[in-house]
Short mmCIF file of C-alpha atoms in Angstrom, two decimals:
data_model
loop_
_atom_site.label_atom_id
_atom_site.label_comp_id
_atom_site.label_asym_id
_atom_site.label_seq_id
_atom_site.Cartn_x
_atom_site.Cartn_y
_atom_site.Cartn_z
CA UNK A 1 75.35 101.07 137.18
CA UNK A 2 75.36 104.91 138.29
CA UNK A 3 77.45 107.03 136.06
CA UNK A 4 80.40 108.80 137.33
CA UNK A 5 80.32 112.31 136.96
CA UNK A 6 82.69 113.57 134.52
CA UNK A 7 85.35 116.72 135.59
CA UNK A 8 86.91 118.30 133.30
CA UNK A 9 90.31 119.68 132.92
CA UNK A 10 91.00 123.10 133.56
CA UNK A 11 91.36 125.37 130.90
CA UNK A 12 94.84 126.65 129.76
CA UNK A 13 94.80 130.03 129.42
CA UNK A 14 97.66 131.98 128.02
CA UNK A 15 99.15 134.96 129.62
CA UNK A 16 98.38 137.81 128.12
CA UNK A 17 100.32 140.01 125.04
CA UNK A 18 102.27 142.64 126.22
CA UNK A 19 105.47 143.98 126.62
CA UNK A 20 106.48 142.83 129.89
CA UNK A 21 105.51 139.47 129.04
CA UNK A 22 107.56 139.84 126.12
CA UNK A 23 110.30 140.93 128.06
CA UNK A 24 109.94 137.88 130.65
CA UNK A 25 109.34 135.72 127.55
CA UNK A 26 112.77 136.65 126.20
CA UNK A 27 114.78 136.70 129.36
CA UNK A 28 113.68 133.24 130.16
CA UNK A 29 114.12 131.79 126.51
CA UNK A 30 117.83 133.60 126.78
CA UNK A 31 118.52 131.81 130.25
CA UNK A 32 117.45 128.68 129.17
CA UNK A 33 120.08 128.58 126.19
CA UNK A 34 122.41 130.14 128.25
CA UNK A 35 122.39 127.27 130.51
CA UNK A 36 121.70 124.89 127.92
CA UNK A 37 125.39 126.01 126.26
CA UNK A 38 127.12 126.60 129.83
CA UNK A 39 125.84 123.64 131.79
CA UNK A 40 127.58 120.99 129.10
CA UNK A 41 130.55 123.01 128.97
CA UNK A 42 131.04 123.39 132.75
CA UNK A 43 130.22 119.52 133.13
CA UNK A 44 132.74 118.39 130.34
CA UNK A 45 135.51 121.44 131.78
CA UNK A 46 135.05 119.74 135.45
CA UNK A 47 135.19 115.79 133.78
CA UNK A 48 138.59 116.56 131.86
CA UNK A 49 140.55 118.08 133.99
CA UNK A 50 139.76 115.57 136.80
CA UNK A 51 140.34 113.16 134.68
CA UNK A 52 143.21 114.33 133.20
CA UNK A 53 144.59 115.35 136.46
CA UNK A 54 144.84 111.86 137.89
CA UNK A 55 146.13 110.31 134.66
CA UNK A 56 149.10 112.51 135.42
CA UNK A 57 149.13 111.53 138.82
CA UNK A 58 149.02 108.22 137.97
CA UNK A 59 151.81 108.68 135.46
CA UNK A 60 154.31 110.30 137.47
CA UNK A 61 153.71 107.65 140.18
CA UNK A 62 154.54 104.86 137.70
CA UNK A 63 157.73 106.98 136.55
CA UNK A 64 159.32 107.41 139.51
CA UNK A 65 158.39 104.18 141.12
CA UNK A 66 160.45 102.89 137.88
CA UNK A 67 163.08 104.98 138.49
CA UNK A 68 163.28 104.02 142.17
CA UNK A 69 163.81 100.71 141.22
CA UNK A 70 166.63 100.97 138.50
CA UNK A 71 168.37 103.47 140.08
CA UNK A 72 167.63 103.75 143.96
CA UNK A 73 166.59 106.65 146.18
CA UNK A 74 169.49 109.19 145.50
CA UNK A 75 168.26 109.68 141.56
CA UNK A 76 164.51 109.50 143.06
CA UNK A 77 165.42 112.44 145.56
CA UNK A 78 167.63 114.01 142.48
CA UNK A 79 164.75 114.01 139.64
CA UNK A 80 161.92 115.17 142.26
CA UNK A 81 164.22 117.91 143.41
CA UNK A 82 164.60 119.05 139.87
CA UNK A 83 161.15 118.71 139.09
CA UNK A 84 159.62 120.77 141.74
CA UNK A 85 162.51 122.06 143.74
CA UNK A 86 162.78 122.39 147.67
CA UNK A 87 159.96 124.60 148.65
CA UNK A 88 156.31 125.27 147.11
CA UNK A 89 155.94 127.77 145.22
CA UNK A 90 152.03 128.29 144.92
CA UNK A 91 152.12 126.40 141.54
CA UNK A 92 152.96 122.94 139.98
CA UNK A 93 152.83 119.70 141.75
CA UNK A 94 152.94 118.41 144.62
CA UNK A 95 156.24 115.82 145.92
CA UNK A 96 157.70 114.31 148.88
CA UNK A 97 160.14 111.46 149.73
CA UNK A 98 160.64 110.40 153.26
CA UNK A 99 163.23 107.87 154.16
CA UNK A 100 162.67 105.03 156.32
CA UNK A 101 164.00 106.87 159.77
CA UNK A 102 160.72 109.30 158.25
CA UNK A 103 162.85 112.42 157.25
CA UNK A 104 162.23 114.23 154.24
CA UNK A 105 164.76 113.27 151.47
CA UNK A 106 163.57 115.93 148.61
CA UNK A 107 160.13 117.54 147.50
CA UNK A 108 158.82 120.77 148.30
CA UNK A 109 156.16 119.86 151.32
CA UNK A 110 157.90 120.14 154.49
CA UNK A 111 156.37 117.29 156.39
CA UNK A 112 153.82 114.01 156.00
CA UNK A 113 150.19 115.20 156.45
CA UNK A 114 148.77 113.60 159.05
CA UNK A 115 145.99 112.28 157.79
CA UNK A 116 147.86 110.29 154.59
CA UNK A 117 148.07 106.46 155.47
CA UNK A 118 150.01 103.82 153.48
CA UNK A 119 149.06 103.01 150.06
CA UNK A 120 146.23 105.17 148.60
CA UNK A 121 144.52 105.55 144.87
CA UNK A 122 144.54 109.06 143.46
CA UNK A 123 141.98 110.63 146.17
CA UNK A 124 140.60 113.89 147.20
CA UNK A 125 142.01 115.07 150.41
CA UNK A 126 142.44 118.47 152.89
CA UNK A 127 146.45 118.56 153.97
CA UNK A 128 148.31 121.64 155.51
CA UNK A 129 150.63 123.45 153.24
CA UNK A 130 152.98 126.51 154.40
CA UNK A 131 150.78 127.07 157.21
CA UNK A 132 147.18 127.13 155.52
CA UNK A 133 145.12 124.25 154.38
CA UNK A 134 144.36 123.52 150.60
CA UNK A 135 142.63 120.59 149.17
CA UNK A 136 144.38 118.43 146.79
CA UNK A 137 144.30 115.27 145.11
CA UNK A 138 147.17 113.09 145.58
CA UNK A 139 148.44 109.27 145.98
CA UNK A 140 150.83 108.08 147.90
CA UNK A 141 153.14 104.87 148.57
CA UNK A 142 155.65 102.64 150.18
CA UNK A 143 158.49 101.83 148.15
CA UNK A 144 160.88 99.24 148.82
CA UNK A 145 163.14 99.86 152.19
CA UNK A 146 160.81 101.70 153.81
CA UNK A 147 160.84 104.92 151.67
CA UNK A 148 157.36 106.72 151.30
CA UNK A 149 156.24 108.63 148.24
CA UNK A 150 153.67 111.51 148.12
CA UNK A 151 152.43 113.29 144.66
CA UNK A 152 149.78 115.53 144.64
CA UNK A 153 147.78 118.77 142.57
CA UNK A 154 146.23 121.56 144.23
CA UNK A 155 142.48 121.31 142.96
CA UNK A 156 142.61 125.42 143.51
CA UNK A 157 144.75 125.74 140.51
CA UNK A 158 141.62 126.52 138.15
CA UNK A 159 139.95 128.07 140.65
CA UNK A 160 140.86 131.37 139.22
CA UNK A 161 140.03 130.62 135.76
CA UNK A 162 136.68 128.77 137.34
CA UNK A 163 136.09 131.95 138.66
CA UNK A 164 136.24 133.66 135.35
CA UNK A 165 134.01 131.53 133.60
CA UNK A 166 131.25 131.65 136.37
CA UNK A 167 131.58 135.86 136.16
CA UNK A 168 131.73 135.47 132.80
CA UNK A 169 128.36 133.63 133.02
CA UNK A 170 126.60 136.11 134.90
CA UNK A 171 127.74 138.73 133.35
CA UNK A 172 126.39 136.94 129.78
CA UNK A 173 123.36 137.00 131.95
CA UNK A 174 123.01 140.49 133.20
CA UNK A 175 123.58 141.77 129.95
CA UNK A 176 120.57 139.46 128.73
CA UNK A 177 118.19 141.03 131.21
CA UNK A 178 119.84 144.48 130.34
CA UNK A 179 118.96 143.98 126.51
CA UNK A 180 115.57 142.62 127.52
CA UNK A 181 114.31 145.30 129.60
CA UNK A 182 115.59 148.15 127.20
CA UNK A 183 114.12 145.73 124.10
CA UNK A 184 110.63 146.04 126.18
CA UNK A 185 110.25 149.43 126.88
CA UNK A 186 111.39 149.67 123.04
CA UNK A 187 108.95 147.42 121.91
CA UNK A 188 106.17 148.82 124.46
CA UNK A 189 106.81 152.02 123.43
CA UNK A 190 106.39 151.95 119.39
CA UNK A 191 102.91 149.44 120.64
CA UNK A 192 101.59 152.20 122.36
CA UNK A 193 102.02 154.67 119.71
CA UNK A 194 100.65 152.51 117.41
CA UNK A 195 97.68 151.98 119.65
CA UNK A 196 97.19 155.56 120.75
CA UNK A 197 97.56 156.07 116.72
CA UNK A 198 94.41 153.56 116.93
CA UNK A 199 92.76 154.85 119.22
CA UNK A 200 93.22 159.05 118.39
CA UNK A 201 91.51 157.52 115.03
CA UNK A 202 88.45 155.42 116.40
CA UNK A 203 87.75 158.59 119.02
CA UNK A 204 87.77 160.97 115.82
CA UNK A 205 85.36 158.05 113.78
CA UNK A 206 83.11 158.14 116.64
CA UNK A 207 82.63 161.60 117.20
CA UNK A 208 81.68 161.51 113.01
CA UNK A 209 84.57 162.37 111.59
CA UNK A 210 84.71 159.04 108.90
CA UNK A 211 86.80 160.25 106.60
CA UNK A 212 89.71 159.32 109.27
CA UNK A 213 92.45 156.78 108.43
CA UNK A 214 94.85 155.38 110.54
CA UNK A 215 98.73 156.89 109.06
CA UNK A 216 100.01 154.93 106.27
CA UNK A 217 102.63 152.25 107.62
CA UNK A 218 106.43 152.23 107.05
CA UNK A 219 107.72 149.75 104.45
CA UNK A 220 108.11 146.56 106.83
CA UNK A 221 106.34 147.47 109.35
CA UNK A 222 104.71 145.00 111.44
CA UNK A 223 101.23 146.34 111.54
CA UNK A 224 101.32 147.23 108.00
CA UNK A 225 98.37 144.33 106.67
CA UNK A 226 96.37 145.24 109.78
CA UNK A 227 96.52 148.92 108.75
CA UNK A 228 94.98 148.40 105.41
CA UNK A 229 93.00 146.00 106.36
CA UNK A 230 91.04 147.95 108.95
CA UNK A 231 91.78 151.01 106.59
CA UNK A 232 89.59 149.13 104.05
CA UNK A 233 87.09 148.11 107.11
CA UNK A 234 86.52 152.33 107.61
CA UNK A 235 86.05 152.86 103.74
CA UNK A 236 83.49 150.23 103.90
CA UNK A 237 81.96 151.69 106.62
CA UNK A 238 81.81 154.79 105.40
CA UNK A 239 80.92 153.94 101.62
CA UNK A 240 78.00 152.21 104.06
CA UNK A 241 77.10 154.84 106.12
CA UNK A 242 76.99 157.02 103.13
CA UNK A 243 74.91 154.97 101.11
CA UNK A 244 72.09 154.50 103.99
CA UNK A 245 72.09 158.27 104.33
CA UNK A 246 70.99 158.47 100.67
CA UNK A 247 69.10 155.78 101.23
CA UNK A 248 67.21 157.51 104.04
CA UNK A 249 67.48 160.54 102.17
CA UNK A 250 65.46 159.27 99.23
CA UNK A 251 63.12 157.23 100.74
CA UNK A 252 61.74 160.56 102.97
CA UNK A 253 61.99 162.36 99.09
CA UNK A 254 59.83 159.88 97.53
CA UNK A 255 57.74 159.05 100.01
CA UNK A 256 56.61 162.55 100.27
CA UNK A 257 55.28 162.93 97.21
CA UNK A 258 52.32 160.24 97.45
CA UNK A 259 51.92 160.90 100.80
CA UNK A 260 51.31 164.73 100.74
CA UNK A 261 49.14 163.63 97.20
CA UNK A 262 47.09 161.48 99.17
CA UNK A 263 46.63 163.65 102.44
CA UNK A 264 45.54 166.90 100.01
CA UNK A 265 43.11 164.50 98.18
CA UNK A 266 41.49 163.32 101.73
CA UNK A 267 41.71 167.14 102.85
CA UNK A 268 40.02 168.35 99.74
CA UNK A 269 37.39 165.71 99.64
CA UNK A 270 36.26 166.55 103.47
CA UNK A 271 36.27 170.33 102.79
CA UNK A 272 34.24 170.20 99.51
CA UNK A 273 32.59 167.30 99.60
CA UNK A 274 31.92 166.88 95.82
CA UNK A 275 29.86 164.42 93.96
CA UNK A 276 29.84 160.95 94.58
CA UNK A 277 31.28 160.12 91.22
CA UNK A 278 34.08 162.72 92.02
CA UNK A 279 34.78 161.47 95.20
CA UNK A 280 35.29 157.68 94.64
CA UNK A 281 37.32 159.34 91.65
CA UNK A 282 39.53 160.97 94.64
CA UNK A 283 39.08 157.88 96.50
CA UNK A 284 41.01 155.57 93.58
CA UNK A 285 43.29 158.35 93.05
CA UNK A 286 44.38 158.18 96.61
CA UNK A 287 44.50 154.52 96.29
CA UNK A 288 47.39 154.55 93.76
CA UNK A 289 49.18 156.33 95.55
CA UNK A 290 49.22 154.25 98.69
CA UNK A 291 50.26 151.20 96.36
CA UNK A 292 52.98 153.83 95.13
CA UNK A 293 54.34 153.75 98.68
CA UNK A 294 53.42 150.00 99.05
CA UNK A 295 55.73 149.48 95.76
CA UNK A 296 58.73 151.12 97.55
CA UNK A 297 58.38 149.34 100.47
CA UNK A 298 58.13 146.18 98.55
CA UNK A 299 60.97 146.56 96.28
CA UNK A 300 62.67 147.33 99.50
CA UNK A 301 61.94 144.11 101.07
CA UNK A 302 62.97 142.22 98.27
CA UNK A 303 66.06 143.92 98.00
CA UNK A 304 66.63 142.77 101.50
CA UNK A 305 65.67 139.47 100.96
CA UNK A 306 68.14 139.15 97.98
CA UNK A 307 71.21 140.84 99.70
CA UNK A 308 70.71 139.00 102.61
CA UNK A 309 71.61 135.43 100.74
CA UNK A 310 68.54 133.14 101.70
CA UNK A 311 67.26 133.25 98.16
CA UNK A 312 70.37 130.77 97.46
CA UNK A 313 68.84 127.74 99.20
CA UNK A 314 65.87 127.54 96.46
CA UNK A 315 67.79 127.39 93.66
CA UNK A 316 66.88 125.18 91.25
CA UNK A 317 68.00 124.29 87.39
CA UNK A 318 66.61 127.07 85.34
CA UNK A 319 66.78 127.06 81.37
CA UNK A 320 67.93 131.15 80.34
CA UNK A 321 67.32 130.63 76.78
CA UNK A 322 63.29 129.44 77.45
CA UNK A 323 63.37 131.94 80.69
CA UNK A 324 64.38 134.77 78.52
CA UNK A 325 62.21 133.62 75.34
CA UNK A 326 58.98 134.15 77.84
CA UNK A 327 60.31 137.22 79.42
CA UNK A 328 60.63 138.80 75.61
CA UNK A 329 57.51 137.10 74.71
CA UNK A 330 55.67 138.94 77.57
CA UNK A 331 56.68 142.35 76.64
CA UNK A 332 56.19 142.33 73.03
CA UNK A 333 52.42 143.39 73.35
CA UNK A 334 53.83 146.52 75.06
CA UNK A 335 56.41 147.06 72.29
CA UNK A 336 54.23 146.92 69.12
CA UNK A 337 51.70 149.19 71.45
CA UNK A 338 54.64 151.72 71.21
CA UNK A 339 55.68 150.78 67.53
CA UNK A 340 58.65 149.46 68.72
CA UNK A 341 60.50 146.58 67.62
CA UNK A 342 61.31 144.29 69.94
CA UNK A 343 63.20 141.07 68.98
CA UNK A 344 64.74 137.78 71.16
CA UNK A 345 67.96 135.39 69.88
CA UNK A 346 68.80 132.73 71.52
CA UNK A 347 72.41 131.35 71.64
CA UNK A 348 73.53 127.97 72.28
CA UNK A 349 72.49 125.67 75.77
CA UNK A 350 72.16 127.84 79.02
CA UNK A 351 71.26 125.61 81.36
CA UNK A 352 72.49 126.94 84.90
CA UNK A 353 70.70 127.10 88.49
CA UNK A 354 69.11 129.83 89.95
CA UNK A 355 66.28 131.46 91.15
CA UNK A 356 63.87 132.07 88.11
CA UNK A 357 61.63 133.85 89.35
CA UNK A 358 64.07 136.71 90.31
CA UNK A 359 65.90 136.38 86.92
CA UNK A 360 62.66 136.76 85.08
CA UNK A 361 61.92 140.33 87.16
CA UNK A 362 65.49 141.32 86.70
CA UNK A 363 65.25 140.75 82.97
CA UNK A 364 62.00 142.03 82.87
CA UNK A 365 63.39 145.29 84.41
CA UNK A 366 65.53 145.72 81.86
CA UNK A 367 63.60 144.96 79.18
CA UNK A 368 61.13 147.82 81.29
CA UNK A 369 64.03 150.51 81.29
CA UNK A 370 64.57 149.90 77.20
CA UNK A 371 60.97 150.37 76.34
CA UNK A 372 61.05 153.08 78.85
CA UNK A 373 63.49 155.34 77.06
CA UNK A 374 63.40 154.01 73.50
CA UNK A 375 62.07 156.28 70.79
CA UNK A 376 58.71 155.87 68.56
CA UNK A 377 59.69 152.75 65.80
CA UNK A 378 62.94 152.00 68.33
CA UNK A 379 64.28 149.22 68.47
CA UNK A 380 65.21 146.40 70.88
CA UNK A 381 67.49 143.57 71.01
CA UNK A 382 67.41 140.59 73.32
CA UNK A 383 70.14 138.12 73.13
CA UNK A 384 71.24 134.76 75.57
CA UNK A 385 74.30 133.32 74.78
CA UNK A 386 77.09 131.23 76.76
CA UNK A 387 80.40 133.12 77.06
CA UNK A 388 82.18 130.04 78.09
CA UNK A 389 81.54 126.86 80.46
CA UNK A 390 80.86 128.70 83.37
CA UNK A 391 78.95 132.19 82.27
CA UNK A 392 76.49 132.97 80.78
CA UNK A 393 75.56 136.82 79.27
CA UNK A 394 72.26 137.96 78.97
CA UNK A 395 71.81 141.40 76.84
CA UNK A 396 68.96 143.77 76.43
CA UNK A 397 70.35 146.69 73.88
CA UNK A 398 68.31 149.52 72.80
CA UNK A 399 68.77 152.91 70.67
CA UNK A 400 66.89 155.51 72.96
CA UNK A 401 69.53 158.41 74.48
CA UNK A 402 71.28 156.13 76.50
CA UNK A 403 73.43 156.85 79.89
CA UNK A 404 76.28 159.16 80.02
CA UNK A 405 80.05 157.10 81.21
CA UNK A 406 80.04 159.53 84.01
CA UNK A 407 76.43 157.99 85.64
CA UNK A 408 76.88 154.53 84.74
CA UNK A 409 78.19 153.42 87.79
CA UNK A 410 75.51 155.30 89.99
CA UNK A 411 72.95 154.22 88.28
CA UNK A 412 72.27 150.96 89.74
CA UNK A 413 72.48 152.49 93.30
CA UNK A 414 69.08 152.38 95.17
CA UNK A 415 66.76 155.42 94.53
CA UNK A 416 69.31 157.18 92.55
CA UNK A 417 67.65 158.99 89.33
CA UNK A 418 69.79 161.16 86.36
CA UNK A 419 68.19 164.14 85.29
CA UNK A 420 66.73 162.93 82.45
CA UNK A 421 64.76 160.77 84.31
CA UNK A 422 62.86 162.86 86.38
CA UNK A 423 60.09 163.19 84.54
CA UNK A 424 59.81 159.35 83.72
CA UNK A 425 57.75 156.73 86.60
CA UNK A 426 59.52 154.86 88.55
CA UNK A 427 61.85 155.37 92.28
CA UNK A 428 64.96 154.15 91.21
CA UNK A 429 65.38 150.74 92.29
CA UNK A 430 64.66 148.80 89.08
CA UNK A 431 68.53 148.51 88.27
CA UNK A 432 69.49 148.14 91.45
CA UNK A 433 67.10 145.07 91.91
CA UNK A 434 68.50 143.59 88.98
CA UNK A 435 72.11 144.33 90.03
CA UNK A 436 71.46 142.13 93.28
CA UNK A 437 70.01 139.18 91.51
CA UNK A 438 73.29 139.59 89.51
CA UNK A 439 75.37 139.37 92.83
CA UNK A 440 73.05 136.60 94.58
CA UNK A 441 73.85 134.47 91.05
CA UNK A 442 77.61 135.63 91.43
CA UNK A 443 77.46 137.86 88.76
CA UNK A 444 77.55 141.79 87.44
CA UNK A 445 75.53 143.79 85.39
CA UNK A 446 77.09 145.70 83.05
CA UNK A 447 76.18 149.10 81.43
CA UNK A 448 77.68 149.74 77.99
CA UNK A 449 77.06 152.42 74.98
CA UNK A 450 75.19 150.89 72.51
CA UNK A 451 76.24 153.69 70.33
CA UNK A 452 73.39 154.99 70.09
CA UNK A 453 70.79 154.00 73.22
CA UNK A 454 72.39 151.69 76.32
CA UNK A 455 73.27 148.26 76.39
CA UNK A 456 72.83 146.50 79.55
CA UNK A 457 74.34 143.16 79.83
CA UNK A 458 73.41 140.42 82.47
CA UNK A 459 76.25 138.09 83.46
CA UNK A 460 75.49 134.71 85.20
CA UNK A 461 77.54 132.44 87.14
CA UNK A 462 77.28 128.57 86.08
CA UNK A 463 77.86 126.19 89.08
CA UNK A 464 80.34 123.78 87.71
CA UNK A 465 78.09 120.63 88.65
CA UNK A 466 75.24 122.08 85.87
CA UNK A 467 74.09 120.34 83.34
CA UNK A 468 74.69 121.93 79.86
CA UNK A 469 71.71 120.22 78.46
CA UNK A 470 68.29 121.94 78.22
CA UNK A 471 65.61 120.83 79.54
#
């Protein structure tokens, strides 16, 4: 059986934001309730008084046919007389009483119309009155001996107050549009200073200037979240650009080093051409400091690798107290090398999930920094214990000269170095390595003062679905 091909429906699009849609948006919402409240109104106005109008016609015909009957024509022709007088004055009903020889007897129409035949319901009709035609609804009737009764209301007597209400109704409306297009020129004018606000700011941002802001908001004002919000996007971005200048910055200033090393090395081996035990002494001396350069770039790449997040999908369960026992266990050669005491103490289960072989570096870089900086017959303390249910704080403490408050916090940015560390190996990336596998665990490392010597403290993240127990 072939298969029909499928169409699809066309895609609603909305119109777009702006003021004049606004403004039509507005006027059309205040039409439709405008109608909504007059179209009812009008409907039940024109209803009543058509109904009430023939219930009186109705009940003045019964009244007077009555009183035709007790009393005879004389008090008919008396009461309708009184009622509306000889003549019409432009207002009130409608009478007439012709005798059987068909002259008028009393009301205030001068004549029969022409067009009113015998016995009628209350009806709708055109008749002549002082010389101009007006439509009214009447009834008529024979009464006994030949006498013929006419009643009827002129349906212009609301057409004045009709009238009103329909100006009333356009008026209600041309104030409506009024308020609408003032409202959008209103509204479309504070948009577009907002927006050229916007945009004087993104022009300034992209000719360099990114310490603009856009102006702080009033209190209740509209835009106010997206301000700070895209405020707090342009810190970001600068605190970003910043950082990739240093970056850059130190890269090209540690880079430099090896690299002129190593090109004076090869220059002085092809001018002087020394001994052959002198130059493959050159030759591994130029080899370290490629791997130098190779070591940047490496911890570079892994930095990358950890910011970027794909480090999370290998996560497996991970034991800190035996992870950090062989960490400490690894080093201590080093430490009694440099008569220094170096001593582990596990605390309770830490079973979590991670990545252990970029917990063990990160540890291991701290354990690097304290044997680094700590004095002959120093000493350094390793401790794992579990904070609560879900963390877990790792601690490597040391007595060595520590880091001053004021550098704390730029000390685990990438390439950064403190004065007393020039002299010392290294680039600067250890602690901000281990700062990142602190982040990819959703964690912090924090620097305290060990009072004397630093104390840097590792805390981890335990997924709540982790078993306690150790393996």
């Amino acid at each position: 059986m072939p298969k029909l091909p499928i169409r699809l429906l066309p895609r609603l699009s909305l119109p777009g934001f702006s003021a004049r849609t606004l403004a039509i948006g507005y006027v059309a919402v205040s039409l439709i309730v405008l109608a909504m409240f007059a179209g009812p109104l009008w409907f039940s106005w024109s209803t009543n008084v058509e109904q009430v109008r023939t219930e009186l016609l109705q009940s003045d015909t019964h009244r007077l046919h009555q009183l035709y009957l007790r009393n005879g024509p004389e008090a008919l022709a008396a009461a309708i007389n009184a009622q509306t007088g000889t003549s019409y004055q432009g207002v009130g009903k409608l009478m007439l009483l012709i005798g059987p020889d068909g002259k008028k007897l009393a009301g205030n129409l001068d004549e029969w119309p022409v067009n009113v035949h015998g016995n009628s319901q209350p009806c709708a009709k055109r008749i002549m009155i002082d010389g101009q035609y007006q439509n009214v609804e009447l009834t008529n009737g024979v009464l006994p001996g030949g006498y013929k009764l006419l009643i009827a209301s002129s349906l212009n007597r609301f057409e004045n107050l009709e009238a009103i209400f329909i100006y009333g109704l356009l008026g209600c409306a041309a104030t409506v549009l009024m308020v609408a297009i003032l409202g959008a020129l209103l509204i479309r004018r504070v948009m577009l200073s907002k927006v050229d606000g916007i945009s004087q700011t993104t022009t300034a941002i992209i000719a360099g200037k990114l310490s603009q802001r856009l102006p702080a908001p009033s209190q209740g004002d509209d835009l106010e979240m997206l301000t700070y919000t895209v405020n707090g996007m342009l810190d970001q971005i600068e605190h970003l650009v910043h950082s990739v200048q240093d970056v850059s910055n130190s890269i090209a200033h540690d880079l430099r080093t090896p690299l002129t090393e190593l090109r004076t090395r090869l220059e002085e081996l092809t001018v002087t051409r020394p001994p052959e035990a002198e130059t493959y002494a050159e030759i591994d001396a130029a080899i370290n400091d490629v791997d130098r350069v190779m070591a940047i770039f490496n911890a570079l790449l892994r930095l990358a690798e950890i910011d970027s997040g794909t480090r999370r999908g290998g996560f497996v369960p991970v034991d800190l107290a035996r992870l950090t026992a062989e960490v400490a266990e690894f080093y201590l050669p080093v430490a009694e090398l440099n008569e220094i005491s170096l001593t582990f103490e596990p605390l309770g289960m830490l079973q979590t999930e991670g990545d252990p072989l970029l917990l063990a570096q990160a540890l291991g870089n701290l354990v690097e920094n304290a044997l680094k900086y700590a004095p002959a017959h120093g000493r350094i303390a390793i401790t794992a214990q579990r904070c609560n249910e879900q963390l877990i704080q790792l601690t490597v403490a040391d007595n060595g000269p520590g880091v001053p408050e004021h550098e704390r916090a730029r000390v685990v940015e990438r390439f950064y170095r403190s004065d007393s560390s020039r002299g010392t190996p290294g680039v600067g990336l250890g602690l901000a390595l281990v700062s990142s596998v602190a982040r990819l665990h959703c964690g912090t490392l924090e620097l305290q003062d060990n009072r004397p010597g630093l104390r840097a403290v590792l805390y981890l993240s335990v997924p709540r679905h982790a078993t306690p127990s150790l393996a």
